[in-house]
């Protein structure tokens, strides 16, 4: 009986190994066929398929070839991020104050600390304003600072495609991102030929202005276009062209942290809070006097879903900066 069981076990293991080998051979054959028959003549390609669970290579074709990185880098970024012990730590945006609250007045400074949350939207912005609005003051005698120290001030490095500006997929990177750093424009044609289209903007903010040069139901008005005076670093959004049916377009804002802070101040004013006319930037240094007023978190999984399913550039950049920030804190022995 024991010999029979041993024989059956050996047969099972051999069958499993042969199945895996056959599956690997099938994969290699299919990929070889694709490389040979489905690529344009003269294509230059490198392929490496690796089983992370089994820790083995499944297929290579010019696997050591050096190429310019593209969206495949997002896979490496995600794998690296998920391998960290604190990989599930959410993206966080916090508002602090240092000072005292007396007789309906906050005597002190307010700090908005950016955590590079790429999914921070209108709901999040309103949540911060609502939390602050519950504190017992309606006036701030002090300054409001944005803390963007998680990133340096360099927008374009060597070789960066600066002329992607002002596309929405190329926002100005900042630890204080709002609505992914862009504005969505919806143009609806009017009922009368030749009249301007009805323009809706998302999100609403006085940070930008609109120049509506659209024409309804008139082909000679040209193609629908959304842009801004980006060469001058301005935020005047120009919308032009023929609008025969509902059209949408997107344009990035210059710059993302100013878009955030301007709108943040605007929301506080709508809450009836008297704030300074302007804001500035400074790093928040925590101490025993600091009080956290508002806190918004976005789970890493939400960021990853958008990153991998939609190949979102901003989310990939944000995850990379989060990795860097966590590494620096570990190196310095900072726990918070």
Steps between C-alpha positions, in 0.01 A plus 500: 500500500784737591676425170181576311453836677863591436460411134187716471675795670796475261264488203313805627819700550627405155168600345506835684856571389422405141188720506702798624770434242243461223330822612833683495577360154155606378561852632839517331355373173218754507733790576746387232212495252393853598855635472550337161164573338324790672766770527580748222816427305803659661345507848745504789364319804612342825276266700550341840224302674577413861303298754527693827338220702720227358804730481589384149514628146224377269605664175760737363557661163785752500427517873817698579437766239510858633203709387344833589258442788129551442186407691654161582689695768168528682511126566844530660384796708194312626693180575762696692236692696306186591815325619554755778396423858291819515352456152143545623566838660246734333562827320430771754418872491488680835420849626668619822505819699744646749361763731199561721127546444347784698169682456422362154851573366787267421818679599767304316593330177329227298693238300368281219742207477499322165552125477491474118147357491426465125131429562430808713179645356211735575356264762833499682536879476153555641570249779806701611300822497215337694737371769662841542158665507412303815774674699383793719639789293392703198817703446871424467753750626809345351624334184387202295782285366514217253763237578632351175834391644439139394629601155763736363402794278626349171210436260691374197819298523745422221321351201154577637233553234414857599297550183232261630379816674209582543363145469310366801710181506805720568411698816747706700611257771454610860435343842182712495306362204138600442278340236815349351622849415259558211161648415237312300301708251156399368358698206131460410373654174237773511159474335578769244765460231793734553451566871764409758489159664411461867819432696525300823823461697606236748609584763368851550765745616589864448860386450444495124303710251308396189512643147210351307553526124277208403230509232197270500414295190739676264758275332712788372584587863752217491588217733414503869802602706580558868829660605643779716769765472758251624802662338448798732424276798142629505172335589266661249322203344405556137224289345438527128358325195171363374274340761244281323452268797621478860880503511751461783862602536763526772787736572758505779548789744810703577585409765343211691582618853367848425184343355463308827574786739291758313199269499559401864491867606190549287320215675588638843353837404180327389486351850494853639860491621695822452842401370804702386497636145794285395679178590862393480709186535700374794588163649294395800717407800289305752530577870290466816300815418378374161138387464370291209182664371415284200621179344421328169631159398490307173574125516796379295271247329291784352815659357622166364169423329513825305872462433488150354156493339518847342881531475476824697827697484426716803422201722826333398698815582319539833575141598867549413523815715322319783762226482777757517344680796455175693861402431633835624290479818625148570858611444455790742312285751179702468189301585223748415 
